[in-house]
């Protein structure tokens, strides 16, 4: 069971009613600047700021976030897909669609409880989902109509499906340790023939010339070593 904190647990135990709101935070790359920028949406009224992990985030409301599919929490490594529905009418959503590249953009969903009578949040927002944007197709609405935007979110378990790097360059290794020569010849590995257990086909070395001394024994070479009478 998810822990929402003592304040929320006490309010739920009082059975005095509660309002649940969801906060969606997307960090996508701007098409104009190439920088990572954030956009927040929530199913509340107007723009409101919330403290998330000690950082203040601003979320746009007024119908930008229409709904979230039931969030399933379970133990395991299965990659779960969730749907977040956004209205296509607000300018904040239009900017997200056309001004940002949201492919594989990190996304977080927090849940916050409100007192229905006082209209104030109870406790801190609790993160209920974290992952990446898998799909965000732009639908074509019929003439005179509107079409909502459905964002498919892959859970954080997708990080475990990323394959490991199979190659690594000498330059990358030198950035870690400038004196490491372990991958010095990685670029030509496999392109140069290496002889193991067989005779290397190389040029024949020139013959060794010897000059016999007075006793008829060579004065140079291996013969001179074994026949040195001194």
mmCIF file of C-alpha atoms in Angstrom:
data_model
loop_
_atom_site.group_PDB
_atom_site.id
_atom_site.type_symbol
_atom_site.label_atom_id
_atom_site.label_comp_id
_atom_site.label_asym_id
_atom_site.label_seq_id
_atom_site.Cartn_x
_atom_site.Cartn_y
_atom_site.Cartn_z
ATOM 1 C CA UNK A 1 0.000 0.000 0.000
ATOM 2 C CA UNK A 2 1.288 3.441 -0.914
ATOM 3 C CA UNK A 3 2.219 5.739 1.954
ATOM 4 C CA UNK A 4 0.641 9.187 1.539
ATOM 5 C CA UNK A 5 1.786 10.543 4.890
ATOM 6 C CA UNK A 6 0.193 10.968 8.312
ATOM 7 C CA UNK A 7 -1.869 14.053 7.348
ATOM 8 C CA UNK A 8 -3.568 12.315 4.440
ATOM 9 C CA UNK A 9 -4.147 9.115 6.416
ATOM 10 C CA UNK A 10 -5.782 11.092 9.222
ATOM 11 C CA UNK A 11 -8.020 12.984 6.809
ATOM 12 C CA UNK A 12 -9.095 9.789 5.032
ATOM 13 C CA UNK A 13 -9.893 8.201 8.390
ATOM 14 C CA UNK A 14 -12.196 11.117 9.241
ATOM 15 C CA UNK A 15 -14.433 10.237 6.253
ATOM 16 C CA UNK A 16 -15.108 13.929 5.658
ATOM 17 C CA UNK A 17 -14.527 13.683 1.938
ATOM 18 C CA UNK A 18 -11.516 14.362 -0.220
ATOM 19 C CA UNK A 19 -10.632 15.716 -3.653
ATOM 20 C CA UNK A 20 -7.856 14.052 -5.615
ATOM 21 C CA UNK A 21 -5.808 15.969 -8.149
ATOM 22 C CA UNK A 22 -3.010 14.761 -10.420
ATOM 23 C CA UNK A 23 0.077 16.685 -11.483
ATOM 24 C CA UNK A 24 1.843 15.827 -14.759
ATOM 25 C CA UNK A 25 5.402 17.075 -15.321
ATOM 26 C CA UNK A 26 7.158 16.626 -18.698
ATOM 27 C CA UNK A 27 10.740 17.625 -19.506
ATOM 28 C CA UNK A 28 11.005 17.858 -23.306
ATOM 29 C CA UNK A 29 13.503 19.342 -25.760
ATOM 30 C CA UNK A 30 12.626 22.698 -27.302
ATOM 31 C CA UNK A 31 12.605 22.592 -31.093
ATOM 32 C CA UNK A 32 13.829 26.182 -31.346
ATOM 33 C CA UNK A 33 16.645 26.242 -28.775
ATOM 34 C CA UNK A 34 17.500 22.553 -28.395
ATOM 35 C CA UNK A 35 17.384 22.918 -24.604
ATOM 36 C CA UNK A 36 15.432 20.761 -22.169
ATOM 37 C CA UNK A 37 12.447 22.668 -20.815
ATOM 38 C CA UNK A 38 9.659 21.597 -18.474
ATOM 39 C CA UNK A 39 5.893 21.828 -18.762
ATOM 40 C CA UNK A 40 3.408 21.039 -16.001
ATOM 41 C CA UNK A 41 -0.315 20.259 -16.208
ATOM 42 C CA UNK A 42 -2.896 19.429 -13.568
ATOM 43 C CA UNK A 43 -6.633 18.839 -13.411
ATOM 44 C CA UNK A 44 -7.304 21.841 -11.209
ATOM 45 C CA UNK A 45 -8.105 25.503 -11.746
ATOM 46 C CA UNK A 46 -5.696 28.060 -13.213
ATOM 47 C CA UNK A 47 -1.937 27.954 -12.674
ATOM 48 C CA UNK A 48 -0.778 26.703 -9.305
ATOM 49 C CA UNK A 49 2.627 26.001 -7.788
ATOM 50 C CA UNK A 50 3.470 22.886 -5.794
ATOM 51 C CA UNK A 51 6.566 21.928 -3.864
ATOM 52 C CA UNK A 52 8.045 18.725 -5.297
ATOM 53 C CA UNK A 53 11.094 17.468 -3.443
ATOM 54 C CA UNK A 54 12.057 20.956 -2.298
ATOM 55 C CA UNK A 55 11.635 22.468 -5.792
ATOM 56 C CA UNK A 56 8.685 24.700 -6.705
ATOM 57 C CA UNK A 57 6.947 23.675 -9.915
ATOM 58 C CA UNK A 58 4.198 25.559 -11.736
ATOM 59 C CA UNK A 59 1.332 23.550 -13.236
ATOM 60 C CA UNK A 60 -1.208 24.838 -15.750
ATOM 61 C CA UNK A 61 -4.828 23.974 -15.074
ATOM 62 C CA UNK A 62 -8.137 25.124 -16.532
ATOM 63 C CA UNK A 63 -8.829 21.892 -18.373
ATOM 64 C CA UNK A 64 -5.362 21.078 -19.708
ATOM 65 C CA UNK A 65 -5.302 17.640 -18.039
ATOM 66 C CA UNK A 66 -8.455 15.666 -18.739
ATOM 67 C CA UNK A 67 -7.668 12.280 -17.255
ATOM 68 C CA UNK A 68 -5.230 9.495 -16.443
ATOM 69 C CA UNK A 69 -5.806 5.798 -16.908
ATOM 70 C CA UNK A 70 -5.911 3.748 -13.688
ATOM 71 C CA UNK A 71 -2.392 3.572 -12.293
ATOM 72 C CA UNK A 72 -1.400 0.005 -11.476
ATOM 73 C CA UNK A 73 1.330 -0.576 -8.924
ATOM 74 C CA UNK A 74 2.844 -4.022 -8.811
ATOM 75 C CA UNK A 75 6.084 -5.787 -7.993
ATOM 76 C CA UNK A 76 8.132 -6.935 -10.953
ATOM 77 C CA UNK A 77 10.086 -5.797 -13.988
ATOM 78 C CA UNK A 78 7.224 -5.592 -16.469
ATOM 79 C CA UNK A 79 7.083 -2.367 -18.482
ATOM 80 C CA UNK A 80 3.649 -0.880 -17.887
ATOM 81 C CA UNK A 81 1.953 1.525 -20.293
ATOM 82 C CA UNK A 82 -0.261 4.320 -18.990
ATOM 83 C CA UNK A 83 -2.349 6.896 -20.847
ATOM 84 C CA UNK A 84 -2.481 10.596 -20.007
ATOM 85 C CA UNK A 85 -5.186 12.571 -21.810
ATOM 86 C CA UNK A 86 -4.632 16.280 -22.512
ATOM 87 C CA UNK A 87 -7.017 18.779 -24.030
ATOM 88 C CA UNK A 88 -5.828 20.112 -27.366
ATOM 89 C CA UNK A 89 -7.404 23.534 -26.908
ATOM 90 C CA UNK A 90 -5.230 25.265 -24.242
ATOM 91 C CA UNK A 91 -2.220 27.159 -25.565
ATOM 92 C CA UNK A 92 0.080 25.317 -23.115
ATOM 93 C CA UNK A 93 -0.788 21.975 -24.715
ATOM 94 C CA UNK A 94 -0.478 23.397 -28.242
ATOM 95 C CA UNK A 95 3.020 24.618 -27.338
ATOM 96 C CA UNK A 96 3.932 21.173 -26.010
ATOM 97 C CA UNK A 97 2.809 19.509 -29.245
ATOM 98 C CA UNK A 98 4.379 21.871 -31.764
ATOM 99 C CA UNK A 99 7.159 23.574 -29.811
ATOM 100 C CA UNK A 100 8.799 20.562 -28.182
ATOM 101 C CA UNK A 101 10.151 17.165 -29.118
ATOM 102 C CA UNK A 102 8.615 14.972 -26.434
ATOM 103 C CA UNK A 103 9.931 11.658 -27.749
ATOM 104 C CA UNK A 104 11.340 9.678 -24.784
ATOM 105 C CA UNK A 105 10.924 12.764 -22.600
ATOM 106 C CA UNK A 106 10.973 12.071 -18.838
ATOM 107 C CA UNK A 107 7.545 12.359 -17.247
ATOM 108 C CA UNK A 108 6.310 12.239 -13.652
ATOM 109 C CA UNK A 109 2.822 12.051 -12.211
ATOM 110 C CA UNK A 110 2.112 13.142 -8.639
ATOM 111 C CA UNK A 111 -1.087 12.798 -6.660
ATOM 112 C CA UNK A 112 -2.219 15.433 -4.193
ATOM 113 C CA UNK A 113 -5.240 15.415 -1.874
ATOM 114 C CA UNK A 114 -7.365 18.501 -1.221
ATOM 115 C CA UNK A 115 -9.785 19.310 1.552
ATOM 116 C CA UNK A 116 -13.114 19.743 -0.318
ATOM 117 C CA UNK A 117 -14.384 22.374 2.107
ATOM 118 C CA UNK A 118 -11.274 24.487 2.617
ATOM 119 C CA UNK A 119 -9.783 23.963 -0.840
ATOM 120 C CA UNK A 120 -6.262 23.522 0.532
ATOM 121 C CA UNK A 121 -3.899 20.620 -0.157
ATOM 122 C CA UNK A 122 -3.462 17.945 2.492
ATOM 123 C CA UNK A 123 0.107 16.822 2.935
ATOM 124 C CA UNK A 124 2.691 16.836 0.177
ATOM 125 C CA UNK A 125 2.197 15.573 -3.391
ATOM 126 C CA UNK A 126 3.184 11.931 -3.734
ATOM 127 C CA UNK A 127 4.691 10.556 -6.921
ATOM 128 C CA UNK A 128 2.600 7.721 -8.314
ATOM 129 C CA UNK A 129 4.231 7.248 -11.703
ATOM 130 C CA UNK A 130 7.590 7.891 -13.360
ATOM 131 C CA UNK A 131 8.682 7.005 -16.863
ATOM 132 C CA UNK A 132 9.158 8.231 -20.407
ATOM 133 C CA UNK A 133 6.855 9.469 -23.146
ATOM 134 C CA UNK A 134 6.429 6.550 -25.533
ATOM 135 C CA UNK A 135 3.958 8.080 -27.981
ATOM 136 C CA UNK A 136 2.189 11.394 -28.376
ATOM 137 C CA UNK A 137 0.397 11.315 -31.731
ATOM 138 C CA UNK A 138 -1.332 14.471 -32.937
ATOM 139 C CA UNK A 139 -4.885 13.502 -33.911
ATOM 140 C CA UNK A 140 -6.806 15.062 -36.777
ATOM 141 C CA UNK A 141 -10.179 16.370 -35.669
ATOM 142 C CA UNK A 142 -13.235 16.444 -37.865
ATOM 143 C CA UNK A 143 -14.317 19.777 -39.318
ATOM 144 C CA UNK A 144 -15.756 21.939 -36.605
ATOM 145 C CA UNK A 145 -14.720 19.518 -33.847
ATOM 146 C CA UNK A 146 -11.832 18.979 -31.475
ATOM 147 C CA UNK A 147 -9.723 15.962 -30.629
ATOM 148 C CA UNK A 148 -7.878 15.291 -27.406
ATOM 149 C CA UNK A 149 -4.221 14.278 -27.168
ATOM 150 C CA UNK A 150 -3.435 10.891 -25.620
ATOM 151 C CA UNK A 151 0.104 10.527 -24.304
ATOM 152 C CA UNK A 152 1.311 6.949 -23.834
ATOM 153 C CA UNK A 153 3.783 6.674 -20.967
ATOM 154 C CA UNK A 154 6.175 3.771 -20.461
ATOM 155 C CA UNK A 155 7.044 3.040 -16.839
ATOM 156 C CA UNK A 156 10.555 3.375 -15.419
ATOM 157 C CA UNK A 157 11.108 -0.360 -15.893
ATOM 158 C CA UNK A 158 11.903 0.378 -19.526
ATOM 159 C CA UNK A 159 15.391 1.482 -18.414
ATOM 160 C CA UNK A 160 16.172 -2.191 -17.753
ATOM 161 C CA UNK A 161 15.500 -3.072 -21.406
ATOM 162 C CA UNK A 162 18.300 -0.852 -22.723
ATOM 163 C CA UNK A 163 21.115 -2.913 -24.190
ATOM 164 C CA UNK A 164 24.723 -2.424 -23.135
ATOM 165 C CA UNK A 165 27.286 -0.799 -25.363
ATOM 166 C CA UNK A 166 29.217 -3.448 -27.316
ATOM 167 C CA UNK A 167 32.025 -1.167 -28.521
ATOM 168 C CA UNK A 168 34.125 1.494 -26.872
ATOM 169 C CA UNK A 169 36.721 3.747 -28.458
ATOM 170 C CA UNK A 170 40.197 4.620 -27.305
ATOM 171 C CA UNK A 171 39.162 8.285 -27.038
ATOM 172 C CA UNK A 172 36.336 7.425 -24.632
ATOM 173 C CA UNK A 173 38.691 5.364 -22.485
ATOM 174 C CA UNK A 174 41.310 8.151 -22.427
ATOM 175 C CA UNK A 175 38.679 10.573 -21.107
ATOM 176 C CA UNK A 176 38.349 8.302 -18.090
ATOM 177 C CA UNK A 177 42.082 7.746 -17.678
ATOM 178 C CA UNK A 178 44.516 9.581 -19.952
ATOM 179 C CA UNK A 179 47.232 6.956 -19.447
ATOM 180 C CA UNK A 180 45.034 3.920 -20.081
ATOM 181 C CA UNK A 181 46.162 2.299 -23.353
ATOM 182 C CA UNK A 182 43.910 -0.749 -23.046
ATOM 183 C CA UNK A 183 41.854 0.260 -26.093
ATOM 184 C CA UNK A 184 44.622 1.906 -28.107
ATOM 185 C CA UNK A 185 44.097 -0.433 -31.052
ATOM 186 C CA UNK A 186 40.330 -0.895 -30.695
ATOM 187 C CA UNK A 187 39.692 0.834 -34.041
ATOM 188 C CA UNK A 188 41.717 -1.736 -35.994
ATOM 189 C CA UNK A 189 40.922 -4.761 -33.874
ATOM 190 C CA UNK A 190 39.935 -7.612 -36.170
ATOM 191 C CA UNK A 191 41.357 -5.907 -39.266
ATOM 192 C CA UNK A 192 44.968 -6.958 -38.689
ATOM 193 C CA UNK A 193 45.877 -10.608 -39.050
ATOM 194 C CA UNK A 194 47.261 -12.211 -35.897
ATOM 195 C CA UNK A 195 49.003 -15.588 -36.135
ATOM 196 C CA UNK A 196 48.442 -18.016 -33.293
ATOM 197 C CA UNK A 197 50.081 -21.450 -33.440
ATOM 198 C CA UNK A 198 51.037 -21.160 -37.115
ATOM 199 C CA UNK A 199 54.069 -19.883 -38.914
ATOM 200 C CA UNK A 200 53.807 -16.262 -39.959
ATOM 201 C CA UNK A 201 54.365 -15.796 -43.669
ATOM 202 C CA UNK A 202 57.093 -13.207 -43.618
ATOM 203 C CA UNK A 203 60.139 -12.482 -45.743
ATOM 204 C CA UNK A 204 63.089 -14.910 -45.393
ATOM 205 C CA UNK A 205 65.926 -13.357 -43.363
ATOM 206 C CA UNK A 206 69.272 -12.988 -45.106
ATOM 207 C CA UNK A 207 71.752 -15.881 -44.602
ATOM 208 C CA UNK A 208 74.395 -15.593 -41.930
ATOM 209 C CA UNK A 209 77.910 -15.197 -43.305
ATOM 210 C CA UNK A 210 80.869 -16.539 -41.411
ATOM 211 C CA UNK A 211 84.580 -16.175 -41.850
ATOM 212 C CA UNK A 212 86.598 -19.237 -40.664
ATOM 213 C CA UNK A 213 89.597 -18.532 -38.447
ATOM 214 C CA UNK A 214 92.823 -20.336 -38.517
ATOM 215 C CA UNK A 215 91.252 -23.500 -37.022
ATOM 216 C CA UNK A 216 88.382 -23.562 -39.526
ATOM 217 C CA UNK A 217 85.751 -22.496 -36.955
ATOM 218 C CA UNK A 218 83.375 -19.576 -37.488
ATOM 219 C CA UNK A 219 84.272 -16.370 -35.722
ATOM 220 C CA UNK A 220 80.702 -15.020 -35.622
ATOM 221 C CA UNK A 221 77.238 -16.390 -35.048
ATOM 222 C CA UNK A 222 76.062 -19.237 -32.849
ATOM 223 C CA UNK A 223 78.951 -21.440 -33.869
ATOM 224 C CA UNK A 224 81.407 -19.010 -32.439
ATOM 225 C CA UNK A 225 79.675 -19.146 -29.067
ATOM 226 C CA UNK A 226 79.752 -22.925 -28.746
ATOM 227 C CA UNK A 227 83.178 -23.338 -30.292
ATOM 228 C CA UNK A 228 85.024 -20.605 -28.439
ATOM 229 C CA UNK A 229 88.044 -22.374 -26.956
ATOM 230 C CA UNK A 230 89.003 -19.441 -24.841
#
